[in-house]
XYZ file of C-alpha atoms in Angstrom:
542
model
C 30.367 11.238 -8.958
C 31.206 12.329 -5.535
C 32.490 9.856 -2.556
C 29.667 10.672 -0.859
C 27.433 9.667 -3.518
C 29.117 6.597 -4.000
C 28.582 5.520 -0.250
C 24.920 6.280 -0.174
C 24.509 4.409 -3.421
C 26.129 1.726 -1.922
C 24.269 2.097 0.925
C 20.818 2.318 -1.010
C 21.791 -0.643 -2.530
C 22.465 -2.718 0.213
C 18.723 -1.904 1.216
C 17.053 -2.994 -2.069
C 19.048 -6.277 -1.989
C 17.472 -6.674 1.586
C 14.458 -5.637 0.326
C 14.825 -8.741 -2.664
C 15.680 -11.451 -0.186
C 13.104 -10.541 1.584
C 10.192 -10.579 -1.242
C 11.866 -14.144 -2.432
C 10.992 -15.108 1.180
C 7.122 -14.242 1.191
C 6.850 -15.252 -2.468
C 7.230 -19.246 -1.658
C 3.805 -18.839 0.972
C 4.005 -21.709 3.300
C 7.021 -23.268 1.499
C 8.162 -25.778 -1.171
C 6.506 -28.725 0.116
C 3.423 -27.571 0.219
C 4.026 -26.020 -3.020
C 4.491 -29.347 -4.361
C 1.841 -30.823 -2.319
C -0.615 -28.445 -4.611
C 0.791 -29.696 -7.782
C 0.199 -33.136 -7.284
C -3.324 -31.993 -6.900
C -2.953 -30.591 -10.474
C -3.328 -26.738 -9.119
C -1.555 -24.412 -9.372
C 0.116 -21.901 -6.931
C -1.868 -18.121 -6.305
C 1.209 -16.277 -7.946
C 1.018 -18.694 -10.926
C -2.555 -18.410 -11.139
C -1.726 -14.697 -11.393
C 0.558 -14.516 -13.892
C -0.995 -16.889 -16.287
C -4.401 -15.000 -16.252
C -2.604 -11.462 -16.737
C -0.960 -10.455 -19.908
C 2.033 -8.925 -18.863
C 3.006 -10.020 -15.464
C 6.112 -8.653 -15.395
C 4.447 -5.035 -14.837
C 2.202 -5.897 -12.135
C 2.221 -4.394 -9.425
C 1.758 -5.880 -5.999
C -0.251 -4.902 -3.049
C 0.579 -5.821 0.471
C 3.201 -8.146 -0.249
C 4.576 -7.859 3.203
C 1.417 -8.051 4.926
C 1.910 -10.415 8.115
C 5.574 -10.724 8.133
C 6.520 -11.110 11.818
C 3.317 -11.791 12.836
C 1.454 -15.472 14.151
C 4.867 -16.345 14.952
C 3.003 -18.841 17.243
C 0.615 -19.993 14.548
C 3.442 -20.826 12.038
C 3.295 -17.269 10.634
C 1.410 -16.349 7.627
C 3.196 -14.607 4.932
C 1.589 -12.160 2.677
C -1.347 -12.365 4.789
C -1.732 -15.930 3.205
C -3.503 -14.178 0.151
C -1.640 -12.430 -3.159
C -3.193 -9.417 -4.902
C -2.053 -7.793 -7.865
C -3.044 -4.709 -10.497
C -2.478 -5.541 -13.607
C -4.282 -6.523 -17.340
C -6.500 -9.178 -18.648
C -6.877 -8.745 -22.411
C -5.889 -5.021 -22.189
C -8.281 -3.772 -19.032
C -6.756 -2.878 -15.620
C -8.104 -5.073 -13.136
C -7.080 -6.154 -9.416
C -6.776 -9.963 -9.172
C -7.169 -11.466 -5.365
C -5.515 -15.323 -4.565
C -5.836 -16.973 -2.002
C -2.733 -18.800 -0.917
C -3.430 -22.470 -0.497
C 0.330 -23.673 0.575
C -0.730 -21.259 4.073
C -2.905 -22.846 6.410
C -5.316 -23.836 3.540
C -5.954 -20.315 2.439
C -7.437 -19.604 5.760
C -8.478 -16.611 7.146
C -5.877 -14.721 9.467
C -6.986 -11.332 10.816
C -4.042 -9.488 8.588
C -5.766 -11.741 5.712
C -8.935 -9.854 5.827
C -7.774 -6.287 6.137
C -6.130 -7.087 3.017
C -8.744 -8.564 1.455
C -10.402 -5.097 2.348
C -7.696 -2.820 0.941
C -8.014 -4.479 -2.451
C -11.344 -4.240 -2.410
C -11.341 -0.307 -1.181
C -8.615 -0.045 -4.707
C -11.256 -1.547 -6.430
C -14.167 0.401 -4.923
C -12.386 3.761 -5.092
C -11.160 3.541 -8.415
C -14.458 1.650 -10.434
C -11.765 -1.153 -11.017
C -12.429 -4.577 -12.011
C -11.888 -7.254 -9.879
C -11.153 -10.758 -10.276
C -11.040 -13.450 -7.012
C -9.584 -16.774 -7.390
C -10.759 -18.292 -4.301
C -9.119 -21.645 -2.733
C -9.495 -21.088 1.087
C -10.241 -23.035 4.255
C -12.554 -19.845 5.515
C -11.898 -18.483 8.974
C -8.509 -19.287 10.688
C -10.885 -20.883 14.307
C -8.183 -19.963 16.603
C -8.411 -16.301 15.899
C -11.720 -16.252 15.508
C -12.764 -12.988 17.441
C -9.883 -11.489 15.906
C -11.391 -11.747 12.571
C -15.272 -13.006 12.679
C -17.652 -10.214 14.188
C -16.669 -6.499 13.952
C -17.120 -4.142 11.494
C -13.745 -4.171 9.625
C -13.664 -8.015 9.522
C -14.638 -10.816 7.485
C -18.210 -10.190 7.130
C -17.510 -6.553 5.199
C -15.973 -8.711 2.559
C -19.914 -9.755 1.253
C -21.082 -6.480 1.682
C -18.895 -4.938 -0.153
C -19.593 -7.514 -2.906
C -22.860 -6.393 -2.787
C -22.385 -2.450 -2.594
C -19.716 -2.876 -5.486
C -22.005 -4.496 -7.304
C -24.677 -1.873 -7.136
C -21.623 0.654 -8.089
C -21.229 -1.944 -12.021
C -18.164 -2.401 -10.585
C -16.994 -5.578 -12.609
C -17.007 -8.440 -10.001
C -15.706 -12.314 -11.275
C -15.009 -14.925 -9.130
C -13.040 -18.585 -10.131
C -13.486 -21.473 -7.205
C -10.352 -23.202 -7.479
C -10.399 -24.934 -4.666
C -12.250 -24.998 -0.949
C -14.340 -22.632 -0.325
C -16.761 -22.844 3.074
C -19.003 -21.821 4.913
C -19.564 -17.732 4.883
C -16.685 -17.369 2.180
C -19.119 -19.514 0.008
C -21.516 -16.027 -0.174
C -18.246 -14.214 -2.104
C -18.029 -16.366 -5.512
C -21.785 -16.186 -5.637
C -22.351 -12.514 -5.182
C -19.828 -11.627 -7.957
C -21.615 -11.212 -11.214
C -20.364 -14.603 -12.723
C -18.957 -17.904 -10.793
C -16.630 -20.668 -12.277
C -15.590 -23.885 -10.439
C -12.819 -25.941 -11.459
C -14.087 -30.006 -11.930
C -12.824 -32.368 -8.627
C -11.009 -29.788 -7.344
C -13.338 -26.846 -6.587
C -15.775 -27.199 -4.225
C -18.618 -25.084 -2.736
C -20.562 -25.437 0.333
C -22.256 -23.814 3.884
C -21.241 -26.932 5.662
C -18.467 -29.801 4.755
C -19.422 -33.336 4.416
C -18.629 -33.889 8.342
C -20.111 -31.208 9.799
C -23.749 -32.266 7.540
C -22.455 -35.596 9.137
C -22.665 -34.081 12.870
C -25.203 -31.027 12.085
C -28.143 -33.155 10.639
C -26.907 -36.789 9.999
C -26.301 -36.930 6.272
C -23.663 -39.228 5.389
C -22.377 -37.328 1.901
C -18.911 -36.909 0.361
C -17.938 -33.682 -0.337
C -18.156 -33.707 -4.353
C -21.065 -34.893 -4.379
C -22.023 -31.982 -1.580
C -20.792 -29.193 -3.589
C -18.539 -29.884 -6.068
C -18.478 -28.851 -10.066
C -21.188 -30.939 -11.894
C -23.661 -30.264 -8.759
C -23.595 -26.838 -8.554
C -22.999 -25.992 -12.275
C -25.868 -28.707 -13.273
C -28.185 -29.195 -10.202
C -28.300 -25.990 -7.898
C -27.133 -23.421 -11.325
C -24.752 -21.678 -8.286
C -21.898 -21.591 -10.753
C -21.813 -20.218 -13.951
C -19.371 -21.914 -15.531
C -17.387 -25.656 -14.691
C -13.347 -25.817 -15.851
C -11.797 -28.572 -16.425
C -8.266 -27.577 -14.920
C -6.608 -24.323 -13.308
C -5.781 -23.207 -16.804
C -9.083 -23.474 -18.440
C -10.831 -21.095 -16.028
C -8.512 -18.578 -16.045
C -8.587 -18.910 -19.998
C -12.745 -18.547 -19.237
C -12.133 -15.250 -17.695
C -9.914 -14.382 -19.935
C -12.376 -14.554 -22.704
C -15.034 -12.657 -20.387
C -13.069 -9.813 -20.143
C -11.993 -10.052 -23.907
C -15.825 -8.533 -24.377
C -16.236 -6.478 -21.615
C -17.045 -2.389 -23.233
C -15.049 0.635 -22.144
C -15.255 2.321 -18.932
C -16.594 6.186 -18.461
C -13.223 7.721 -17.665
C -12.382 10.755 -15.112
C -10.289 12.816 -17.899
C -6.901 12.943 -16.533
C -4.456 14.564 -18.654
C -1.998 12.097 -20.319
C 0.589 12.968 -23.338
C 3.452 10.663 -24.726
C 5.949 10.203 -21.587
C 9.361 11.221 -21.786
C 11.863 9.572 -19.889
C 13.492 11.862 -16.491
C 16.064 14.262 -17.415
C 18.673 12.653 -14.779
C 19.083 8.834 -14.968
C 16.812 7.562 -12.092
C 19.799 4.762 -11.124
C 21.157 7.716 -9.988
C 18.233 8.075 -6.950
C 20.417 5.497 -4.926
C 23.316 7.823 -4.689
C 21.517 10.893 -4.162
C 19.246 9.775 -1.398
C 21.378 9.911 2.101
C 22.245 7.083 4.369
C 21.615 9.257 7.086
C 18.127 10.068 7.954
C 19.209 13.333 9.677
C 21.797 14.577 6.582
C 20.311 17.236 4.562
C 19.674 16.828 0.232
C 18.006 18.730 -2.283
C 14.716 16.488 -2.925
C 14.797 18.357 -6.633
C 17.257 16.041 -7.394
C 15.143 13.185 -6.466
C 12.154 14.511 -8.800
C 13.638 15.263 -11.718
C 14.949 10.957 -11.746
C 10.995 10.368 -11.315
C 9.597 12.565 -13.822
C 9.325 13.498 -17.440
C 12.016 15.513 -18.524
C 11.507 19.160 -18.342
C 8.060 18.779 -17.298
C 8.643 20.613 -13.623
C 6.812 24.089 -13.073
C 7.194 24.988 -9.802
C 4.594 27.136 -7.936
C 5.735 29.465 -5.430
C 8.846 28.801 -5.945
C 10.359 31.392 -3.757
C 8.124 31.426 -0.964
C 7.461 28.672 1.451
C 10.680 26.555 0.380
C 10.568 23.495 2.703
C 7.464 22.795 0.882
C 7.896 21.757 -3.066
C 5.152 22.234 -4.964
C 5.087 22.108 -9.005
C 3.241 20.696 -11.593
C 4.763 17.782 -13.424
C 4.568 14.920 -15.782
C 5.065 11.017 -14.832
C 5.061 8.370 -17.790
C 3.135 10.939 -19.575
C 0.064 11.508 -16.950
C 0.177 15.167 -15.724
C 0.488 15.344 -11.441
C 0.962 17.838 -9.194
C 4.064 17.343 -6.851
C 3.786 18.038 -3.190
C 7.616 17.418 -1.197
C 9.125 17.807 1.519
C 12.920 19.733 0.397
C 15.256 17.992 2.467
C 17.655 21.387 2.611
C 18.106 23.804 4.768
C 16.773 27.360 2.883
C 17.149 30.845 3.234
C 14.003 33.405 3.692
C 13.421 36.620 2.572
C 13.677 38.234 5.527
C 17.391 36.315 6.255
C 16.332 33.458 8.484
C 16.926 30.322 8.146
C 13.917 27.135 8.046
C 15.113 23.111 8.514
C 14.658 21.005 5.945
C 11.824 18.476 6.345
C 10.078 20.525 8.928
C 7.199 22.081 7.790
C 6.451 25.959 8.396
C 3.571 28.068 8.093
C 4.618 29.452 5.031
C 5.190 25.961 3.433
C 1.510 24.843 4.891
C -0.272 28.036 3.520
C 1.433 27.379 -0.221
C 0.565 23.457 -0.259
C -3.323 24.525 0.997
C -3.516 26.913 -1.601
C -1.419 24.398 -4.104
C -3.919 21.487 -3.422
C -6.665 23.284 -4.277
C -5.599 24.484 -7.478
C -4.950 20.667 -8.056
C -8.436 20.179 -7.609
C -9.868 23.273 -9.285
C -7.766 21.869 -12.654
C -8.584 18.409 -12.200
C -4.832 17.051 -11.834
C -4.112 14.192 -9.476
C -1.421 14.614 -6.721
C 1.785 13.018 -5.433
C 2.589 13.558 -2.106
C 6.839 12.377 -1.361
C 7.404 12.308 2.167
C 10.742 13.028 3.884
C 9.254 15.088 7.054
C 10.006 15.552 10.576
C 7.336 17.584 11.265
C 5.937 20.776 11.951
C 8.196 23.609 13.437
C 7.916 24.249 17.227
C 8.506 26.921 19.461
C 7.403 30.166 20.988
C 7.362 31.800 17.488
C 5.867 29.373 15.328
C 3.119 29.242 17.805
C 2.473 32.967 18.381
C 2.825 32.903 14.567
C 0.094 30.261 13.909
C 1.270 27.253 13.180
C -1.278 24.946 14.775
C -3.500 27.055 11.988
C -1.773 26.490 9.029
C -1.239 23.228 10.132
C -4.803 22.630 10.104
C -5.377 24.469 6.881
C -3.085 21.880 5.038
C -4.365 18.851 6.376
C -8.261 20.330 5.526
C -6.897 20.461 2.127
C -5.165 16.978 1.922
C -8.798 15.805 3.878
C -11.246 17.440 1.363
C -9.006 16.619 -2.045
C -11.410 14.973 -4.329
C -8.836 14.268 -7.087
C -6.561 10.787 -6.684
C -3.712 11.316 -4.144
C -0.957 9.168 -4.261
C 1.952 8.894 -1.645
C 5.760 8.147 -1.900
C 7.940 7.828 1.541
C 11.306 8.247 0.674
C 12.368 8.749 4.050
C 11.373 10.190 7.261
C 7.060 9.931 7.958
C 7.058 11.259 11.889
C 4.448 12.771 13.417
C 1.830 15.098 12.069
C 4.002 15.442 9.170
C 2.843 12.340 7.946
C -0.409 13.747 8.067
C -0.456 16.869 6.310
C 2.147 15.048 3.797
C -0.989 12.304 2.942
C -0.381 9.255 5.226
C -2.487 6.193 5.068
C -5.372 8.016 6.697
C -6.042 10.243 4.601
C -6.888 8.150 1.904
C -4.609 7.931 -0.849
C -5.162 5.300 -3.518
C -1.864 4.175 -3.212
C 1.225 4.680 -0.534
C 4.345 3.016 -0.888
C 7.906 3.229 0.650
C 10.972 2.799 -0.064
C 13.388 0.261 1.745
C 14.753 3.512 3.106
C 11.508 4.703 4.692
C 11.004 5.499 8.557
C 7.305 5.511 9.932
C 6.787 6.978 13.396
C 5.513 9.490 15.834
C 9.223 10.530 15.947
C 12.700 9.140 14.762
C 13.972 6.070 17.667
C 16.576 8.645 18.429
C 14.399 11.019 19.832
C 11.186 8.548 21.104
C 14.859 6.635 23.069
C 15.699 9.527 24.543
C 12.106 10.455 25.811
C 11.373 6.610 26.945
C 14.740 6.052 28.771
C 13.784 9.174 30.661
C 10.681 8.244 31.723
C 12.309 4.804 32.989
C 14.783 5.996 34.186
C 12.706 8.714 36.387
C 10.684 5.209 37.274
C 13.656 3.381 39.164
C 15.016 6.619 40.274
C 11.577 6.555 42.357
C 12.232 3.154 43.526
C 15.473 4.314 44.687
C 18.075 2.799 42.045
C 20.280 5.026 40.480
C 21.439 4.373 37.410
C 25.410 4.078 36.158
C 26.947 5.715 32.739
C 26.975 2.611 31.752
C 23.722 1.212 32.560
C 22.273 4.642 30.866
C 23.742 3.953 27.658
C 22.781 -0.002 28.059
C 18.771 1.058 28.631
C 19.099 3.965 25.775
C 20.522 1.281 23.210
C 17.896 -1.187 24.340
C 15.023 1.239 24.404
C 15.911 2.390 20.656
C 16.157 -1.371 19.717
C 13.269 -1.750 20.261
C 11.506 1.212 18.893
C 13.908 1.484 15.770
C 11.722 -2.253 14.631
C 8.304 -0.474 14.740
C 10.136 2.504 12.799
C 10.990 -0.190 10.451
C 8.804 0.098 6.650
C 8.948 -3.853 7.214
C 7.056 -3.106 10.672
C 4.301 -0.509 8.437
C 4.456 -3.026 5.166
C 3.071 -6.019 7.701
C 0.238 -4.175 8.893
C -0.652 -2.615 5.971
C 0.030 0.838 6.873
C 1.889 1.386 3.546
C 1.065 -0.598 0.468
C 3.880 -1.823 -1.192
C 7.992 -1.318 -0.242
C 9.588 -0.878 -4.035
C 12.579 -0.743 -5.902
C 13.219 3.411 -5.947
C 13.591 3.379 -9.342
C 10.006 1.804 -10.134
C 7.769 4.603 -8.401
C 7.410 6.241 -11.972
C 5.747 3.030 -12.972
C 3.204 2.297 -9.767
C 2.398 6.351 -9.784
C 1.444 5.898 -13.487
C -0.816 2.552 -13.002
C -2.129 4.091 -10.369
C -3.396 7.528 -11.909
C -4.673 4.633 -15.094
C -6.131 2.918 -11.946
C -7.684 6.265 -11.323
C -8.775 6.989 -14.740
C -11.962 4.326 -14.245
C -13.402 7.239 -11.478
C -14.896 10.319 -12.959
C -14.971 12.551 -9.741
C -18.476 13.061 -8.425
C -18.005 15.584 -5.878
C -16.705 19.152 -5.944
C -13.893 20.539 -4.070
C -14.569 22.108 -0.804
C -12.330 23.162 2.191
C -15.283 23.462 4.240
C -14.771 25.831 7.840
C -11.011 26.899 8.287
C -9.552 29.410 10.484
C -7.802 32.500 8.321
């Protein structure tokens, strides 16, 4: 191995241990006392609820673990959005498992809270996957009320969705393990079966004080809406548990005789493991967002050996397209090359910029993709499109538009690795969060922006600086290079995949060397969706 190497593996390195302390963080919720707090009530924590209901926890994967971090700061935070979802198997079936966190705020509602509560149930609606809700929440977080109560995105989506999944057979069980209130009562009852755990679960429109202040009924709250009353006088539940355990154990043994799924067909042989060691991605992946690398390298660590055919190879280089194999599942590899190339004609394209040529041979790539029914990975390391007089007069915008029809239109599963750079329209064409794929992920060396905080500085500290220069101030060297380091500060956190990973603009920040495994549950994920619709690119300009 090279020096080089060696430092960006270090480098790497140092970002996945940041990326561990981090996760530890987030994993204890609202911390150890109130961790203990919920034992003493004889629950159990949402990530232990998890992991005793799936069979293999270890090979879950986790959605939105980094949802709300940095956020509420003056509401005491909430971390992971105060909920923990997961893909994974009960008794051998895929299914997405949503917890609410009880040890923050009660397992109320924070605005981040519901948009994830959304995305897991758009995984589940998009993919005909199961899905199993272990609900122990306070309902709405009242101080953020508008933020979460009335529009169309927010809580109230939640119970349609129950409702329009369920009309879709989509597999819906729900376990009451603790609170759950007012609106957020309708979610455990629209599922297609309902446990509630004895003295601890509890079920009602209106607690015991607000029947109290609402209509005068002096009530406790077991009596109100606990286990034996709804299980044995208002037949709400399904099922009563005697303990945390037992109802997961109860679902367990529902999904133990749950039938088979009608399956989309994807093509799957016995995986081989990569031809180069995929430790090895640490060291070949710069430190430097702006250093150039041959992203070839970087496939052939995350998939089956000698499984790459390229297509087009020659033509359109700052574009990699190929098929491929990953754990087995065959995919069809859209990436940005990292290096600078050589055309035909002599002259030289960047790497990560995206040219017409590149554009045309993804369009036409992507819809073979779909014409052969093979799902597609889109790894992002992209600056952009080219600009300029002759990339204009030679149709860029065009091509541009052509690509992004393509990624728009796709009717097989996309999935989307950032390995680095996601600026601009780049992000985009390359399959960004808006354009739907059923899962995007980063990597702790990811960058998510209209443009890098070098550039965005530079074109803020102008604009201030023309700003005081109005006022009459006119700035030193030194105060220059003190409002350029400031202004890039500041931008370089929102560039952050922390800063994406809060909001839920990405999915998931992983360990490099697991992508093989979440682009292979995902495409299983998949595998529940037979595709209903045909490809079409609709109007584009030729």
């Amino acid at each position: 191995m090279d020096l080089n190497f060696n430092k960006n593996e270090d480098y790497n390195k140092l970002l996945l241990s940041e990326l561990r302390t981090r996760f530890a963080k987030v994993a204890q919720g609202g911390g150890a006392k109130r961790i203990e707090k919920l034992h003493a009530q004889g629950k159990m924590t949402a990530r232990e609820r998890i992991d005793y209901l799936l069979d293999k926890p270890e090979n879950a994967i986790e959605i939105g673990a980094f949802a709300g971090e940095g956020m509420y700061a003056e509401h005491g935070g909430c971390p992971s959005g105060g909920v923990v979802v997961k893909i994974g198997h009960v008794q051998g079936k895929q299914v997405i498992v949503v917890a609410n966190d009880a040890t923050v705020k009660a397992g109320a509602w924070f605005p981040i809270t519901g948009k994830k509560n959304l995305r897991a149930q758009e995984i589940s609606i998009e993919n005909r996957l199961p899905i199993i809700y272990l609900v122990d929440s306070a309902g709405v977080y009242l101080p953020m009320q508008d933020e979460i109560f009335p529009d169309k995105e927010h809580f109230g989506r939640i119970f349609r969705n129950n409702a329009v999944m369920s009309s879709m057979g989509i597999t819906q069980i729900s376990a009451v393990m603790g609170s759950c209130v007012a609106g957020g009562a309708y979610l455990p009852i629209m599922s297609d079966e309902a446990l509630i755990v004895d003295k601890t679960g509890s079920i009602f429109l209106a607690g015991s004080y607000l029947v109290k202040a609402a209509i005068g009924e002096s009530i406790d709250n077991e009596t109100l809406g606990g286990a034996t009353t709804h299980c044995e006088i208002s037949g709400v539940t399904d099922y009563k548990a005697k303990d945390d355990k037992d109802a997961l154990d109860k679902i367990k043994s529902i999904f133990n005789k749950i039938g088979d799924f009608d399956k989309a067909g994807f093509n799957r042989i016995a995986a081989v493991k990569p031809a180069l060691d995929p430790e090895g991605l640490f060291g070949s992946l710069p430190r430097k967002r702006n250093e150039q690398y041959d992203m070839m390298e970087l496939i052939e660590r995350m998939i089956d050996a000698d499984s790459f055919e390229p297509y087009k190879d020659g033509y359109g280089q700052t574009i990699i397209t190929g098929y491929a194999r990953i754990d087995g599942w065959a995919i069809g590899i859209v990436a940005n090359q990292r290096k600078v190339v050589k055309t035909a004609k002599g002259e030289m394209q960047f790497g990560g910029v995206i040219y017409s040529d590149s554009a045309d041979k993804a369009t036409r790539f992507i819809a073979n993709c779909n014409q052969k029914k093979i799902p597609l990975l889109f790894i992002q390391d992209v600056t952009g499109f080219m600009v300029g007089s002759k990339s204009e007069h030679g149709g860029i915008i065009k091509d541009g538009a052509k690509m992004v029809n393509a990624v728009s239109n796709s009717v097989v599963p996309k999935f989307t690795v950032i390995v680095g750079n996601s600026y601009g329209a780049g992000n985009y064409a390359m399959c960004g969060k808006a354009y739907d794929p059923r899962l995007i992920v980063a990597w702790p060396s990811a960058e998510l922006a209209v443009m890098s905080g070098n550039s965005a500085a530079k074109v803020l500290m102008q604009i201030e600086k023309a700003s005081l220069e109005k006022s009459g101030k006119k700035l030193t060297e030194k105060e220059e290079e003190e409002l350029f380091a400031k202004t890039k500060d500041r931008y370089d956190e929102q560039v952050s995949p922390y800063y994406a990973a809060s909001r839920i603009w990405t999915d998931a920040i992983i360990d490099p060397r697991d992508t093989r495994h979440w682009i292979s549950m995902g495409i299983e994920a998949a595998n529940h969706a037979p595709i209903e619709k045909p490809f079409n690119l609709g109007v584009i300009q030729t």
